[in-house]
Amino acid sequence: MHHPTLCTVAVALLSALPGTQAIYTKKSPVLQVEAKNYDRLIAKSNYTSIVEFYAPWCGHCKNLKPAYEKVAKNLEGLAKVAAVNCDDEANKPLCGSMGIQGFPTLKIVRPKKGGGKPVVQDYQGPRTASAMVDAVVQQINNLVVKVEDKSLDKFLSDKKESPKAILFTDKGTTSALLKSIAIDFADVITIGQARNKETRAVETFAIEKFPTLVLLPGGDAPAIVYDGDLKKEALVKFLSQAGSPNPDPPVKANGQKEKKAKNSNGNKASEKKTSSSKTSSAPTESETETSTQQAPVIVETALPIPAINSPEKLIKECLTEKSHTCVLAFVSSNEDEAAKKALASLSELAFKHAQSKRHLFPFYEVPRSNEGASALLKALDLSGDVEVIAINARRGWWRHYEGADFGHESVEAWIDAIRLSEGVKKKLPEGIVAISTEEATPAASSSVPTPDATEAESSEEATPVTPEAGAASDSTEPPATKGADPTGEPETAAEHDEL
Ligand SMILES: *[C@@H]1O[C@H](CO)[C@@H](O)[C@H](O)[C@H]1NC(C)=O
């Protein structure tokens, strides 16, 4: 803030006025809850929520806003992120009964499995987006049934007529995304998860890759293997052919079973949708569309991978002390089979991430003819015809793709490991990162509001995690560059919307 004094005065004035402004606007991803709908939206939801109790005049509450909105975006579809204005007369009894004594107070509300009053806990961790996201994700109820070879028959024969779905995965843990899907379909479709090492289960359904989702519509209906994008909306749509997800918030019966397939967590968008379906008895257009459509087979397409043709560009994009993760594919000629395959795998991935508006570091093709390329490869001691690396100059690490064939899956697994910060990072040798490149990096310094030491924390929180601009718009730009987070934080926060 440039005028702290003025601002304080303005805040004081505002707070003296009746009906103080809510901190969150209508467009905010944060769900604004009032005493009159708190029960319906939060206490009776099957979703875990985080609720901020605030007062509009409180400075810490205002400071929390960017991070909290980031949390809401990050948890969209997974948990509810809500705020209650305790300055509003109508909400005072609620804030009192919740024992609110200072602002902001953050509480995590977790539904009891099987009903009853939810468990409410104060959140007292750091007020950074990633810490809040992680705390909420930990509290998401897990209704996913573990399916093992020894329990497979029982899983399949239990409630034989009712639909089930199994996610085959090579992961040992259950993702927040799958948990959220199990919550959507609680008592409608039993959701199971089987690991790749459960060979009998894997063979029973002839699973060849992981993750794969299989829907068993019930009775003797044949299994349907999902073949689309692994993001929430598409998955819910696919499963909806076997049963409608539970509307959240619940809709009062009006003769017709309500259906909805999107945004089932009840964050802003679906709240709007549900209230409109409450006032008019007909489902809204998008509801009709999603509930009548057949299982989508989303055709995967690709985004072009931009090329870096000069050493200057290479430095500017990826090698300054402020550069975030870049994935570089060094190719001698893009006619070469391996090069084609590597670039195709990266293009598909770029597309997939842009589609789900997910933050992803940019990918570049770097022709070997670029002098910068040969120098960098030499420094990293790489000599293959095609080399794919990830590099983060700001943090001084790099990783080498060591998969066999540059195939889609192996490249994706490698990229995922980077996103999740799994696996080994190598230290960048000295002299690779261009120091003090203020002038040389107009792009970096204009898109990033130069975080100096004192501002670093607030600027970190001020940046939206999901780059809206990242969607397949400008083909000369890599998909994630524009809205890329200058802090690198989303690499840890983004994992939750993965299966
Ligand atoms: C919550 O889950 C139960 C099944 O356990 C379901 O019947 C109910 O409709 C769900 N409620 C909401 C609000 O999703």
XYZ file of C-alpha atoms and ligand atoms in Angstrom:
513
model
C 0.000 0.000 0.000
C 1.343 3.376 -0.962
C -0.734 5.489 1.387
C -1.013 3.643 4.639
C -2.302 6.605 6.588
C -4.969 7.547 4.126
C -6.000 3.974 3.900
C -6.369 3.590 7.633
C -8.477 6.716 7.771
C -10.656 5.489 4.963
C -11.118 2.158 6.672
C -12.033 3.835 9.915
C -14.566 5.987 8.123
C -16.038 3.063 6.320
C -16.371 0.987 9.414
C -18.295 3.801 11.053
C -20.910 3.620 8.341
C -23.818 1.267 8.687
C -23.865 -1.812 6.458
C -20.149 -2.129 5.896
C -18.982 -3.621 2.653
C -18.155 -7.269 2.486
C -14.505 -7.912 1.670
C -15.347 -10.381 -1.054
C -17.132 -9.194 -4.153
C -19.791 -11.165 -5.938
C -17.220 -12.351 -8.436
C -14.920 -13.730 -5.792
C -14.317 -17.476 -5.800
C -14.909 -17.362 -2.051
C -18.403 -18.483 -1.134
C -20.122 -15.839 0.982
C -22.194 -17.395 3.659
C -24.720 -15.858 5.999
C -26.333 -17.036 9.186
C -29.464 -17.975 7.298
C -27.718 -20.312 4.869
C -24.784 -21.460 6.982
C -26.443 -24.746 7.882
C -27.476 -25.580 4.378
C -24.207 -24.551 2.722
C -21.678 -25.587 5.332
C -22.926 -27.538 8.334
C -25.021 -29.994 6.339
C -22.699 -30.350 3.400
C -20.892 -33.591 2.691
C -17.901 -31.475 1.813
C -15.225 -30.217 4.098
C -15.195 -26.429 4.295
C -12.887 -23.762 5.509
C -14.759 -20.740 6.813
C -13.283 -17.346 7.467
C -15.113 -15.247 10.027
C -14.150 -11.655 9.389
C -15.020 -8.032 9.775
C -14.718 -5.673 6.814
C -12.736 -3.104 8.772
C -10.068 -5.521 9.913
C -6.672 -5.064 8.293
C -5.542 -8.656 8.704
C -8.747 -9.773 7.039
C -8.022 -7.605 4.038
C -4.483 -8.869 3.900
C -5.747 -12.403 3.913
C -7.996 -11.873 0.926
C -5.591 -12.619 -1.949
C -4.305 -15.806 -0.340
C -7.785 -16.873 0.622
C -9.104 -16.361 -2.880
C -6.201 -18.393 -4.120
C -7.217 -21.164 -1.733
C -10.754 -21.012 -3.117
C -9.534 -21.378 -6.676
C -7.219 -24.174 -5.759
C -9.852 -26.135 -3.913
C -12.585 -25.629 -6.463
C -14.397 -28.902 -6.798
C -12.597 -30.371 -3.790
C -13.750 -28.429 -0.751
C -15.671 -25.272 0.093
C -13.975 -22.033 0.860
C -16.364 -19.650 2.564
C -16.458 -16.376 4.434
C -18.886 -14.932 6.962
C -19.058 -11.191 7.561
C -19.437 -10.952 11.328
C -20.069 -7.221 11.127
C -23.404 -7.882 9.535
C -26.050 -7.725 12.282
C -27.790 -10.793 10.936
C -24.624 -12.861 11.276
C -23.664 -11.772 14.775
C -25.494 -14.586 16.563
C -23.781 -17.148 14.310
C -20.346 -15.635 14.898
C -21.113 -15.584 18.617
C -22.188 -19.193 18.700
C -19.038 -20.168 16.818
C -17.055 -18.516 19.596
C -15.446 -15.920 17.356
C -13.354 -13.499 19.382
C -10.996 -11.999 16.867
C -10.777 -11.448 13.153
C -10.062 -13.200 11.009
C -10.818 -16.568 12.555
C -10.507 -19.551 10.274
C -12.312 -22.775 10.990
C -12.265 -26.056 9.160
C -15.610 -27.814 9.174
C -15.512 -31.503 8.414
C -18.731 -33.493 8.017
C -19.109 -36.579 10.159
C -19.208 -39.672 8.029
C -22.686 -41.038 8.339
C -24.243 -37.725 9.351
C -24.613 -35.728 12.532
C -22.958 -32.509 13.549
C -19.767 -31.704 11.709
C -16.420 -31.534 13.438
C -15.223 -27.935 13.682
C -11.590 -27.100 14.289
C -9.755 -23.802 14.402
C -7.160 -23.390 11.710
C -4.129 -21.841 13.291
C -1.474 -22.613 10.730
C 0.297 -20.167 8.480
C -1.943 -17.941 6.411
C -0.314 -18.812 3.139
C -2.404 -20.289 0.383
C -0.497 -23.540 0.231
C -0.614 -24.156 3.985
C -4.351 -23.519 4.079
C -4.956 -25.695 1.024
C -2.989 -28.559 2.522
C -4.782 -28.307 5.854
C -8.179 -28.472 4.193
C -7.197 -31.273 1.842
C -6.121 -33.344 4.827
C -9.597 -33.023 6.255
C -11.499 -34.211 3.196
C -13.414 -37.325 4.104
C -12.311 -40.440 2.318
C -15.233 -42.533 1.114
C -13.129 -44.336 -1.469
C -13.027 -48.099 -0.961
C -9.639 -49.723 -1.221
C -9.877 -52.601 -3.674
C -7.321 -55.359 -3.410
C -7.097 -58.731 -5.121
C -8.381 -60.379 -1.991
C -11.343 -58.032 -1.620
C -12.175 -57.712 -5.314
C -14.947 -60.307 -5.378
C -16.610 -58.847 -2.352
C -16.396 -55.352 -3.776
C -17.978 -56.485 -7.023
C -20.715 -58.596 -5.489
C -21.770 -56.133 -2.782
C -24.935 -54.345 -3.868
C -24.530 -56.006 -7.199
C -27.168 -53.955 -8.966
C -25.809 -50.584 -7.986
C -23.115 -48.820 -9.947
C -19.476 -48.824 -8.976
C -16.320 -47.352 -10.344
C -12.711 -48.314 -9.800
C -9.722 -46.104 -10.310
C -6.657 -48.140 -11.152
C -3.583 -46.219 -10.139
C 0.060 -46.683 -9.367
C -0.288 -44.428 -6.350
C -0.634 -45.683 -2.815
C -2.573 -42.660 -1.633
C -6.010 -41.430 -2.580
C -6.075 -38.066 -4.285
C -8.260 -35.219 -3.101
C -9.868 -35.318 -6.514
C -10.990 -38.918 -6.175
C -12.167 -38.281 -2.622
C -14.262 -35.395 -3.874
C -15.771 -37.603 -6.545
C -16.657 -40.233 -3.973
C -18.385 -37.494 -1.970
C -20.314 -36.324 -5.009
C -21.567 -39.825 -5.628
C -21.991 -40.931 -2.006
C -24.706 -43.605 -1.912
C -25.060 -43.357 -5.688
C -21.892 -44.903 -7.087
C -19.430 -46.766 -4.905
C -15.980 -45.501 -5.774
C -13.036 -47.838 -5.353
C -9.331 -47.535 -5.907
C -7.011 -50.371 -6.856
C -3.269 -50.259 -7.091
C -1.379 -51.483 -10.111
C 0.161 -54.269 -8.052
C -3.251 -55.880 -7.524
C -2.620 -58.027 -10.567
C -5.823 -59.992 -10.505
C -7.929 -56.843 -10.423
C -5.781 -55.302 -13.126
C -6.137 -58.369 -15.327
C -9.852 -58.729 -14.700
C -10.405 -55.376 -16.365
C -7.477 -55.624 -18.780
C -6.022 -52.374 -17.499
C -2.978 -51.317 -19.421
C -2.136 -47.913 -18.095
C -2.406 -46.003 -14.858
C -4.441 -44.151 -13.896
C -7.488 -45.681 -15.586
C -11.045 -45.270 -14.410
C -13.540 -48.043 -15.030
C -17.276 -47.645 -14.536
C -19.384 -50.679 -13.677
C -22.931 -49.523 -14.339
C -24.407 -52.329 -12.219
C -25.953 -55.732 -12.737
C -24.576 -57.436 -15.806
C -23.886 -54.280 -17.768
C -20.405 -54.341 -19.218
C -17.662 -52.200 -17.736
C -16.931 -48.877 -19.429
C -13.376 -47.652 -19.528
C -12.988 -43.904 -19.301
C -10.921 -42.409 -22.002
C -11.117 -38.674 -21.459
C -9.350 -35.929 -19.653
C -8.567 -36.689 -16.022
C -10.119 -33.565 -14.609
C -13.037 -33.301 -12.326
C -15.723 -31.971 -14.563
C -15.179 -34.537 -17.288
C -14.894 -37.397 -14.796
C -18.125 -36.443 -13.054
C -19.870 -36.173 -16.372
C -18.653 -39.615 -17.336
C -19.794 -41.181 -14.065
C -23.143 -39.389 -14.260
C -24.319 -41.827 -16.908
C -24.693 -44.346 -14.091
C -26.270 -42.036 -11.512
C -26.627 -38.373 -10.623
C -24.241 -36.825 -8.146
C -25.745 -35.491 -4.919
C -26.681 -31.881 -5.285
C -24.763 -29.714 -2.874
C -26.250 -27.667 -1.403
C -29.278 -29.954 -1.283
C -32.222 -28.887 -3.337
C -35.689 -28.990 -1.910
C -37.720 -31.597 -3.682
C -39.893 -30.131 -6.396
C -41.231 -33.230 -7.999
C -38.257 -33.755 -10.214
C -34.917 -35.140 -9.261
C -32.341 -32.432 -9.561
C -29.271 -33.199 -11.467
C -26.030 -31.466 -11.670
C -22.653 -32.454 -12.790
C -20.459 -29.469 -12.391
C -18.763 -27.759 -9.519
C -20.378 -30.040 -7.034
C -18.469 -28.520 -4.187
C -20.960 -25.703 -3.955
C -18.475 -22.921 -4.410
C -19.821 -19.792 -5.973
C -20.687 -21.142 -9.385
C -22.821 -24.035 -8.302
C -24.442 -22.057 -5.534
C -25.664 -19.657 -8.158
C -26.825 -22.484 -10.298
C -28.665 -24.197 -7.517
C -30.433 -21.106 -6.372
C -31.612 -20.510 -9.904
C -32.951 -24.029 -10.105
C -34.732 -23.388 -6.844
C -36.558 -20.359 -8.105
C -37.510 -21.900 -11.414
C -38.465 -25.518 -11.295
C -36.738 -26.374 -14.553
C -33.058 -27.183 -14.484
C -30.838 -24.543 -16.018
C -29.524 -24.972 -19.491
C -26.136 -26.198 -18.521
C -27.630 -28.719 -16.151
C -29.808 -30.135 -18.865
C -26.859 -30.335 -21.115
C -24.575 -32.065 -18.687
C -27.120 -34.508 -17.436
C -28.383 -35.692 -20.802
C -25.095 -35.953 -22.581
C -23.484 -39.296 -22.996
C -20.125 -40.085 -21.570
C -17.695 -37.779 -23.254
C -14.769 -39.124 -25.119
C -12.616 -36.075 -25.092
C -10.289 -36.096 -28.010
C -6.877 -35.117 -26.861
C -5.314 -32.476 -28.976
C -2.057 -30.709 -28.741
C -0.713 -27.219 -28.226
C 2.278 -26.181 -30.263
C 5.513 -25.985 -28.337
C 7.204 -22.665 -28.991
C 10.798 -22.747 -30.122
C 13.646 -20.800 -28.615
C 15.941 -19.834 -31.416
C 18.497 -17.524 -29.880
C 20.762 -17.655 -26.841
C 19.269 -14.332 -25.693
C 15.794 -15.757 -25.705
C 16.965 -18.849 -23.875
C 18.443 -16.686 -21.132
C 15.478 -14.396 -20.969
C 12.922 -17.176 -20.682
C 14.730 -19.694 -18.573
C 18.150 -18.757 -17.310
C 17.892 -15.566 -15.313
C 18.074 -15.582 -11.557
C 14.339 -14.972 -11.580
C 13.399 -17.688 -14.033
C 10.991 -20.334 -12.900
C 10.801 -23.886 -14.065
C 11.149 -24.344 -17.823
C 11.036 -27.603 -19.687
C 13.415 -27.619 -22.622
C 13.463 -30.169 -25.407
C 16.755 -30.011 -27.278
C 16.422 -31.429 -30.757
C 18.804 -31.517 -33.681
C 16.070 -31.691 -36.236
C 12.391 -31.950 -35.586
C 12.151 -34.456 -38.416
C 13.968 -37.015 -36.295
C 11.617 -39.700 -34.879
C 12.642 -39.327 -31.248
C 12.402 -35.550 -31.496
C 8.937 -35.779 -33.006
C 7.811 -38.097 -30.289
C 9.214 -35.945 -27.506
C 7.611 -32.806 -28.928
C 4.318 -34.579 -29.493
C 4.246 -35.810 -25.907
C 4.957 -32.338 -24.613
C 2.328 -30.776 -26.886
C -0.314 -33.132 -25.666
C 0.572 -32.444 -22.089
C 0.591 -28.704 -22.606
C -2.850 -28.973 -24.110
C -4.157 -31.127 -21.341
C -2.987 -28.745 -18.659
C -4.216 -25.683 -20.504
C -7.601 -27.357 -20.825
C -7.902 -27.827 -17.141
C -6.581 -24.298 -16.603
C -3.917 -25.743 -14.474
C -0.717 -24.000 -13.751
C 2.120 -25.592 -15.597
C 5.591 -24.387 -16.358
C 6.269 -23.611 -20.019
C 7.717 -26.070 -22.513
C 10.103 -25.024 -25.252
C 11.714 -26.627 -28.205
C 15.367 -25.624 -28.432
C 17.066 -26.450 -31.736
C 20.611 -27.651 -31.334
C 21.655 -25.026 -33.864
C 21.027 -22.435 -31.165
C 24.451 -21.680 -29.681
C 22.911 -21.261 -26.287
C 21.681 -24.826 -26.558
C 25.064 -26.348 -27.217
C 26.662 -24.378 -24.419
C 23.993 -25.410 -21.951
C 24.090 -29.068 -22.973
C 27.829 -29.086 -22.664
C 27.687 -27.587 -19.205
C 25.179 -30.240 -18.174
C 27.211 -32.958 -19.824
C 24.385 -34.108 -22.093
C 25.066 -35.475 -25.515
C 22.016 -37.420 -26.712
C 20.348 -36.561 -30.001
C 17.245 -35.520 -28.146
C 17.503 -34.298 -24.580
C 14.654 -33.118 -22.420
C 15.383 -31.269 -19.217
C 13.576 -29.179 -16.659
C 15.470 -26.277 -15.269
C 14.742 -23.815 -12.515
C 17.369 -21.119 -12.561
C 15.843 -19.217 -9.676
C 16.234 -22.166 -7.390
C 19.341 -23.540 -9.041
C 18.197 -27.030 -9.982
C 17.665 -29.078 -13.075
C 16.305 -32.514 -13.926
C 16.990 -34.791 -16.823
C 14.314 -36.858 -18.541
C 15.726 -40.344 -18.479
C 12.743 -42.298 -19.743
C 13.214 -44.739 -22.533
C 11.160 -43.494 -25.406
C 9.782 -39.960 -24.966
C 6.333 -41.519 -25.024
C 3.367 -39.633 -23.681
C 3.059 -41.576 -20.472
C 6.659 -41.583 -19.517
C 6.988 -37.866 -20.226
C 3.821 -37.195 -18.280
C 5.071 -39.196 -15.325
C 8.281 -37.232 -15.414
C 6.438 -33.900 -15.567
C 4.148 -34.959 -12.744
C 7.124 -35.789 -10.572
C 8.411 -32.264 -11.166
C 5.057 -30.744 -10.338
C 4.903 -32.698 -7.128
C 8.522 -32.040 -6.346
C 9.220 -35.739 -6.214
C 12.457 -37.303 -7.237
C 15.958 -35.994 -7.571
C 16.880 -32.465 -8.502
C 20.411 -31.872 -9.653
C 22.242 -28.760 -8.722
C 22.918 -26.421 -11.619
C 26.607 -25.963 -12.277
C 28.033 -22.501 -11.649
C 27.857 -19.927 -14.369
C 24.650 -21.011 -16.029
C 22.306 -18.583 -14.420
C 22.528 -15.068 -15.739
C 22.897 -12.797 -12.739
C 21.570 -9.259 -12.632
C 19.640 -9.333 -15.844
C 17.144 -6.592 -15.078
C 17.541 -5.028 -18.521
C 17.785 -8.314 -20.303
C 14.492 -9.517 -18.927
C 11.792 -7.012 -19.682
C 9.207 -9.774 -19.785
C 10.040 -11.137 -16.402
C 10.215 -7.772 -14.725
C 6.997 -6.480 -16.216
C 4.890 -9.510 -15.437
C 6.303 -9.869 -11.968
C 5.974 -6.866 -9.703
C 9.630 -7.030 -8.720
C 9.404 -8.641 -5.331
C 11.912 -7.024 -3.067
C 12.792 -8.589 0.212
C 10.092 -6.892 2.233
C 7.319 -7.389 -0.263
C 8.158 -10.930 -1.110
C 5.545 -12.470 1.097
C 2.607 -10.347 0.102
C 3.399 -10.548 -3.578
C 3.521 -14.290 -3.236
C 0.036 -14.313 -1.913
C -1.239 -11.779 -4.368
C -0.825 -13.931 -7.419
C -3.633 -16.107 -8.655
C -2.648 -19.692 -8.879
C -4.702 -20.588 -11.884
C -3.699 -18.660 -14.936
C -6.879 -17.841 -16.784
C -4.767 -16.568 -19.615
C -3.133 -19.939 -19.893
C -5.871 -21.529 -21.940
C -5.146 -22.309 -25.535
C -5.198 -18.751 -26.735
C -2.005 -17.409 -28.143
C -0.142 -20.162 -29.861
C 3.153 -18.351 -29.846
C 3.115 -18.145 -26.075
C 3.634 -21.226 -23.974
C 0.408 -21.958 -22.138
C 1.430 -21.142 -18.621
C 3.828 -18.247 -19.039
C 1.388 -15.400 -18.721
C -0.218 -16.104 -15.426
C 2.698 -18.068 -14.083
C 3.143 -17.666 -10.390
C 6.331 -15.751 -9.701
C 6.843 -17.691 -6.506
C 6.734 -21.205 -7.774
C 4.282 -21.997 -5.002
C 1.633 -23.706 -7.131
C 3.956 -26.544 -7.939
C 3.055 -27.834 -4.528
C -0.527 -26.651 -4.420
C -1.577 -27.903 -7.825
C -1.297 -31.592 -7.117
C -4.684 -31.863 -5.437
C -6.701 -31.713 -8.602
C -4.872 -34.721 -10.002
C -6.191 -38.217 -9.802
C -24.609 -36.514 1.503
O -24.383 -37.882 1.364
C -25.533 -38.688 1.491
C -25.108 -40.106 1.392
O -24.178 -40.415 2.387
C -26.551 -38.326 0.444
O -27.704 -39.079 0.594
C -26.872 -36.858 0.551
O -27.719 -36.484 -0.503
C -25.627 -36.030 0.489
N -25.932 -34.668 0.746
C -25.418 -33.692 0.049
C -25.801 -32.335 0.469
O -24.650 -33.869 -0.874
